[in-house]
Amino acid sequence: MIEYVVEAARAAGALLREGFGRVQKVEEKGRASDLVTETDKASERFLRDWISSRFPDHALVGEEEENVPRPDAEWTWIFDPLDGTVSFAHGIPIFAVCVGLERRGEVVAGAVYEPLRDEMFSAELGSGAFLNGERIRVSQAAELQRALMATGFPYAIRENPRRTLETFCAVVPHAQGIRRMGTAGIDLAYVAAGRLDGYWESFLQPWDCAAGCLLVREAGGRTSDYRGAPHAIRGLQTVATNGLFHDELLARIAEGQGDLLRS
């Protein structure tokens, strides 16, 4: 199925490339920091139509439209039609299409496509991770102090900034550096490719992390929640590293989370 996942992501990416830099109708989804553009909606509609026309018995889980539960479906497509909407709306060229495919509750294929760079990150369960067809591997940074990290801030940070910022401050002094690109899909793909050494974020949605976390694992890395339990795409916490300093990062995150992780 990986060929279909890649084809869908590439075709939706062409819509983003065409729409980038044009005047957009931008709406707020409840918060001023949570935006949706007409290109988001066009990309989502394209993906839903593209998938449904080929696999009418598959379930669909996307970011922008209502998702109808299909508990009987063996296959579920999970996609973010435009990951990095705020950057896209401001003319910042850092965004992607993320497409994951789940079979009986397990993500078995995924793609993260950066259309402006024409970089297709793809992975299939048990078959490795690839960038434009070439195998990729996580980095060899053995310690947090030598790790270039990435993170993101949840939309709910305005309601409860303290927890997020305390965790950020617990990690920053111990890492080589921190990047904040505004797209979980690209962050995770870059961990898989060894461009970043690790990443953490709270309150991601399944479409944010399904494809990216599979990429990291298939590239030889590790994903978990903040306690170190195996990562779940419908969980509240995401940590991804090359695996070599994962426990050290978890310890720093625990410092910032305080009694939240002990409850």
Tab-separated table of C-alpha atoms in Angstrom:
chain	number	residue	atom	x	y	z
A	1	MET	CA	0.000	0.000	0.000
A	2	ILE	CA	2.975	2.342	0.356
A	3	GLU	CA	2.792	3.260	-3.334
A	4	TYR	CA	-0.750	4.551	-2.861
A	5	VAL	CA	0.194	6.487	0.291
A	6	VAL	CA	3.088	8.179	-1.514
A	7	GLU	CA	0.969	8.920	-4.586
A	8	ALA	CA	-1.764	10.514	-2.485
A	9	ALA	CA	0.694	12.684	-0.544
A	10	ARG	CA	2.470	13.821	-3.708
A	11	ALA	CA	-0.778	14.722	-5.483
A	12	ALA	CA	-2.081	16.712	-2.493
A	13	GLY	CA	1.308	18.399	-2.210
A	14	ALA	CA	0.924	19.714	-5.745
A	15	LEU	CA	-2.176	21.608	-4.579
A	16	LEU	CA	-0.218	23.160	-1.713
A	17	ARG	CA	2.592	24.176	-4.037
A	18	GLU	CA	0.099	25.825	-6.380
A	19	GLY	CA	-1.643	27.671	-3.536
A	20	PHE	CA	1.458	28.860	-1.693
A	21	GLY	CA	2.066	32.598	-1.932
A	22	ARG	CA	-1.430	33.377	-3.211
A	23	VAL	CA	-3.953	35.445	-1.302
A	24	GLN	CA	-5.824	33.009	0.933
A	25	LYS	CA	-9.132	33.073	2.732
A	26	VAL	CA	-8.049	32.343	6.303
A	27	GLU	CA	-10.363	31.313	9.138
A	28	GLU	CA	-9.788	30.743	12.847
A	29	LYS	CA	-10.803	27.404	14.356
A	30	GLY	CA	-11.690	28.637	17.841
A	31	ARG	CA	-8.286	30.216	18.596
A	32	ALA	CA	-6.363	32.946	16.809
A	33	SER	CA	-3.366	30.588	16.621
A	34	ASP	CA	-5.350	27.719	15.030
A	35	LEU	CA	-5.919	28.613	11.388
A	36	VAL	CA	-7.416	26.966	8.352
A	37	THR	CA	-6.953	28.207	4.796
A	38	GLU	CA	-8.885	27.493	1.626
A	39	THR	CA	-5.904	25.389	0.550
A	40	ASP	CA	-6.244	23.206	3.683
A	41	LYS	CA	-9.829	22.518	2.718
A	42	ALA	CA	-9.064	21.909	-0.943
A	43	SER	CA	-6.268	19.485	-0.066
A	44	GLU	CA	-8.467	17.594	2.396
A	45	ARG	CA	-11.320	17.335	-0.081
A	46	PHE	CA	-8.900	16.078	-2.724
A	47	LEU	CA	-7.500	13.405	-0.395
A	48	ARG	CA	-10.940	12.225	0.663
A	49	ASP	CA	-12.111	11.958	-2.933
A	50	TRP	CA	-8.867	10.346	-4.115
A	51	ILE	CA	-8.880	7.684	-1.402
A	52	SER	CA	-12.626	6.985	-1.503
A	53	SER	CA	-12.597	6.498	-5.269
A	54	ARG	CA	-9.943	3.785	-4.918
A	55	PHE	CA	-10.791	2.286	-1.537
A	56	PRO	CA	-14.473	2.903	-0.785
A	57	ASP	CA	-14.459	0.505	2.176
A	58	HIS	CA	-11.589	2.293	3.958
A	59	ALA	CA	-12.178	4.720	6.835
A	60	LEU	CA	-10.938	8.315	6.634
A	61	VAL	CA	-9.581	10.477	9.459
A	62	GLY	CA	-8.561	13.982	8.379
A	63	GLU	CA	-8.037	17.262	10.195
A	64	GLU	CA	-10.471	19.630	8.556
A	65	GLU	CA	-13.745	17.757	8.031
A	66	GLU	CA	-16.024	15.674	10.229
A	67	ASN	CA	-14.806	12.092	10.529
A	68	VAL	CA	-17.516	9.435	10.433
A	69	PRO	CA	-16.614	6.471	12.696
A	70	ARG	CA	-16.112	3.200	10.808
A	71	PRO	CA	-15.376	0.609	13.527
A	72	ASP	CA	-15.830	-2.208	11.013
A	73	ALA	CA	-13.150	-0.882	8.644
A	74	GLU	CA	-9.926	-2.881	8.397
A	75	TRP	CA	-7.999	0.060	6.942
A	76	THR	CA	-7.984	3.686	8.092
A	77	TRP	CA	-6.286	6.573	6.301
A	78	ILE	CA	-5.077	9.306	8.674
A	79	PHE	CA	-3.959	12.539	7.053
A	80	ASP	CA	-3.095	16.170	7.601
A	81	PRO	CA	-3.768	17.932	4.298
A	82	LEU	CA	-1.568	20.887	5.262
A	83	ASP	CA	0.760	20.469	8.222
A	84	GLY	CA	2.129	23.917	9.004
A	85	THR	CA	-0.904	26.033	8.198
A	86	VAL	CA	0.220	29.079	10.190
A	87	SER	CA	3.528	29.191	8.306
A	88	PHE	CA	1.733	28.636	4.994
A	89	ALA	CA	-0.696	31.477	5.715
A	90	HIS	CA	2.209	33.826	6.509
A	91	GLY	CA	4.218	32.908	3.432
A	92	ILE	CA	6.825	30.871	5.323
A	93	PRO	CA	7.890	27.911	3.136
A	94	ILE	CA	7.849	25.201	5.820
A	95	PHE	CA	4.856	22.887	5.457
A	96	ALA	CA	3.967	19.387	4.351
A	97	VAL	CA	1.289	16.811	3.608
A	98	CYS	CA	1.183	13.897	6.065
A	99	VAL	CA	-0.547	10.634	5.148
A	100	GLY	CA	-0.612	7.555	7.351
A	101	LEU	CA	-2.349	4.229	6.784
A	102	GLU	CA	-3.537	2.151	9.718
A	103	ARG	CA	-4.538	-1.509	9.542
A	104	ARG	CA	-6.449	-2.977	12.476
A	105	GLY	CA	-5.095	-0.296	14.801
A	106	GLU	CA	-1.449	-0.397	13.674
A	107	VAL	CA	0.156	2.181	11.392
A	108	VAL	CA	1.665	0.199	8.513
A	109	ALA	CA	2.602	2.918	6.004
A	110	GLY	CA	3.222	6.633	6.040
A	111	ALA	CA	4.503	9.560	4.006
A	112	VAL	CA	5.490	13.132	4.789
A	113	TYR	CA	5.876	15.234	1.661
A	114	GLU	CA	7.449	18.705	1.488
A	115	PRO	CA	6.218	19.991	-1.885
A	116	LEU	CA	8.442	23.064	-2.161
A	117	ARG	CA	11.579	20.973	-1.616
A	118	ASP	CA	10.122	17.960	-3.434
A	119	GLU	CA	11.208	15.736	-0.544
A	120	MET	CA	9.157	12.591	-0.009
A	121	PHE	CA	9.781	10.806	3.281
A	122	SER	CA	8.131	7.385	3.290
A	123	ALA	CA	8.066	4.247	5.407
A	124	GLU	CA	6.348	0.887	5.430
A	125	LEU	CA	6.195	-1.304	8.514
A	126	GLY	CA	9.161	-3.641	8.568
A	127	SER	CA	10.708	-2.260	5.369
A	128	GLY	CA	12.687	0.776	6.520
A	129	ALA	CA	12.395	4.520	5.932
A	130	PHE	CA	13.282	6.417	2.777
A	131	LEU	CA	13.797	9.913	1.389
A	132	ASN	CA	13.067	10.114	-2.339
A	133	GLY	CA	13.743	6.386	-2.575
A	134	GLU	CA	17.041	6.396	-0.672
A	135	ARG	CA	17.182	4.692	2.729
A	136	ILE	CA	17.549	7.004	5.723
A	137	ARG	CA	18.710	6.379	9.287
A	138	VAL	CA	18.540	8.272	12.535
A	139	SER	CA	21.612	10.119	13.829
A	140	GLN	CA	24.324	8.829	16.142
A	141	ALA	CA	24.239	11.610	18.745
A	142	ALA	CA	24.765	9.710	21.996
A	143	GLU	CA	23.991	12.454	24.516
A	144	LEU	CA	21.401	15.185	24.864
A	145	GLN	CA	24.122	17.829	25.055
A	146	ARG	CA	25.146	16.894	21.505
A	147	ALA	CA	21.572	16.700	20.216
A	148	LEU	CA	19.785	19.190	17.999
A	149	MET	CA	16.195	19.024	19.198
A	150	ALA	CA	12.822	20.207	17.962
A	151	THR	CA	9.560	20.831	19.751
A	152	GLY	CA	6.215	22.499	19.281
A	153	PHE	CA	3.712	24.335	21.426
A	154	PRO	CA	0.114	23.081	21.633
A	155	TYR	CA	-2.730	25.388	20.662
A	156	ALA	CA	-3.898	25.251	24.286
A	157	ILE	CA	-0.710	26.956	25.500
A	158	ARG	CA	-2.632	30.201	25.975
A	159	GLU	CA	-4.858	28.529	28.550
A	160	ASN	CA	-2.013	26.789	30.398
A	161	PRO	CA	1.404	28.111	29.308
A	162	ARG	CA	3.262	27.214	32.479
A	163	ARG	CA	3.485	23.443	31.988
A	164	THR	CA	4.696	23.725	28.386
A	165	LEU	CA	7.256	26.424	29.158
A	166	GLU	CA	8.594	24.670	32.255
A	167	THR	CA	9.225	21.536	30.200
A	168	PHE	CA	10.866	23.614	27.469
A	169	CYS	CA	13.136	25.285	30.032
A	170	ALA	CA	14.031	21.907	31.548
A	171	VAL	CA	15.329	20.627	28.196
A	172	VAL	CA	16.888	23.714	26.577
A	173	PRO	CA	19.986	24.099	28.811
A	174	HIS	CA	20.977	20.472	28.233
A	175	ALA	CA	20.613	20.266	24.442
A	176	GLN	CA	22.923	21.474	21.701
A	177	GLY	CA	20.096	23.536	20.275
A	178	ILE	CA	16.327	23.741	19.795
A	179	ARG	CA	14.323	24.312	16.615
A	180	ARG	CA	10.625	25.234	16.379
A	181	MET	CA	9.381	24.722	12.816
A	182	GLY	CA	5.658	24.540	13.429
A	183	THR	CA	5.029	21.196	11.754
A	184	ALA	CA	5.203	17.912	13.626
A	185	GLY	CA	5.359	15.924	10.405
A	186	ILE	CA	8.552	17.612	9.232
A	187	ASP	CA	10.087	17.493	12.710
A	188	LEU	CA	9.559	13.734	12.900
A	189	ALA	CA	10.713	13.172	9.320
A	190	TYR	CA	13.906	15.084	10.077
A	191	VAL	CA	14.541	12.920	13.140
A	192	ALA	CA	14.174	9.880	10.883
A	193	ALA	CA	16.631	11.370	8.387
A	194	GLY	CA	19.208	12.307	11.058
A	195	ARG	CA	18.837	16.039	10.461
A	196	LEU	CA	17.405	16.372	13.969
A	197	ASP	CA	18.344	14.120	16.856
A	198	GLY	CA	15.100	14.276	18.819
A	199	TYR	CA	11.671	15.840	19.247
A	200	TRP	CA	8.939	16.144	21.856
A	201	GLU	CA	5.467	17.701	21.957
A	202	SER	CA	2.148	17.415	23.797
A	203	PHE	CA	-1.402	17.113	22.487
A	204	LEU	CA	-0.643	16.024	18.938
A	205	GLN	CA	-3.528	14.589	16.949
A	206	PRO	CA	-3.304	11.280	15.046
A	207	TRP	CA	-2.881	13.099	11.719
A	208	ASP	CA	0.082	15.020	13.164
A	209	CYS	CA	2.138	11.982	14.131
A	210	ALA	CA	0.918	8.758	12.495
A	211	ALA	CA	3.223	8.948	9.471
A	212	GLY	CA	6.118	10.684	11.224
A	213	CYS	CA	6.420	8.289	14.154
A	214	LEU	CA	6.446	5.306	11.795
A	215	LEU	CA	9.248	7.025	9.874
A	216	VAL	CA	11.309	7.403	13.059
A	217	ARG	CA	10.887	3.778	14.117
A	218	GLU	CA	11.609	2.419	10.651
A	219	ALA	CA	14.750	4.590	10.514
A	220	GLY	CA	16.019	2.922	13.699
A	221	GLY	CA	14.785	5.426	16.270
A	222	ARG	CA	12.487	5.210	19.267
A	223	THR	CA	9.107	6.785	19.986
A	224	SER	CA	7.284	6.918	23.310
A	225	ASP	CA	5.095	8.980	25.584
A	226	TYR	CA	6.594	11.115	28.380
A	227	ARG	CA	6.759	8.116	30.725
A	228	GLY	CA	8.595	5.951	28.196
A	229	ALA	CA	5.641	3.767	27.253
A	230	PRO	CA	5.272	2.894	23.544
A	231	HIS	CA	3.894	5.811	21.577
A	232	ALA	CA	0.204	5.794	20.668
A	233	ILE	CA	-1.033	8.102	17.923
A	234	ARG	CA	-4.172	8.776	19.950
A	235	GLY	CA	-2.198	9.553	23.103
A	236	LEU	CA	-1.379	12.961	24.538
A	237	GLN	CA	2.414	12.955	24.391
A	238	THR	CA	5.039	12.306	21.730
A	239	VAL	CA	8.779	11.806	22.183
A	240	ALA	CA	10.969	10.705	19.272
A	241	THR	CA	14.758	10.297	19.244
A	242	ASN	CA	17.515	8.254	17.690
A	243	GLY	CA	17.151	6.040	20.766
A	244	LEU	CA	20.608	6.701	22.190
A	245	PHE	CA	19.669	9.467	24.645
A	246	HIS	CA	15.931	8.812	24.856
A	247	ASP	CA	15.884	8.043	28.580
A	248	GLU	CA	17.988	11.121	29.323
A	249	LEU	CA	15.474	13.279	27.458
A	250	LEU	CA	12.587	11.653	29.329
A	251	ALA	CA	14.288	12.523	32.611
A	252	ARG	CA	14.551	16.190	31.609
A	253	ILE	CA	10.944	16.252	30.455
A	254	ALA	CA	9.918	14.747	33.805
A	255	GLU	CA	11.657	17.638	35.581
A	256	GLY	CA	9.509	20.101	33.671
A	257	GLN	CA	6.312	18.105	34.046
A	258	GLY	CA	6.778	17.708	37.804
A	259	ASP	CA	3.954	15.988	39.637
A	260	LEU	CA	1.895	15.659	36.437
A	261	LEU	CA	3.805	12.502	35.473
A	262	ARG	CA	3.555	11.071	38.963
A	263	SER	CA	-0.220	11.395	39.116
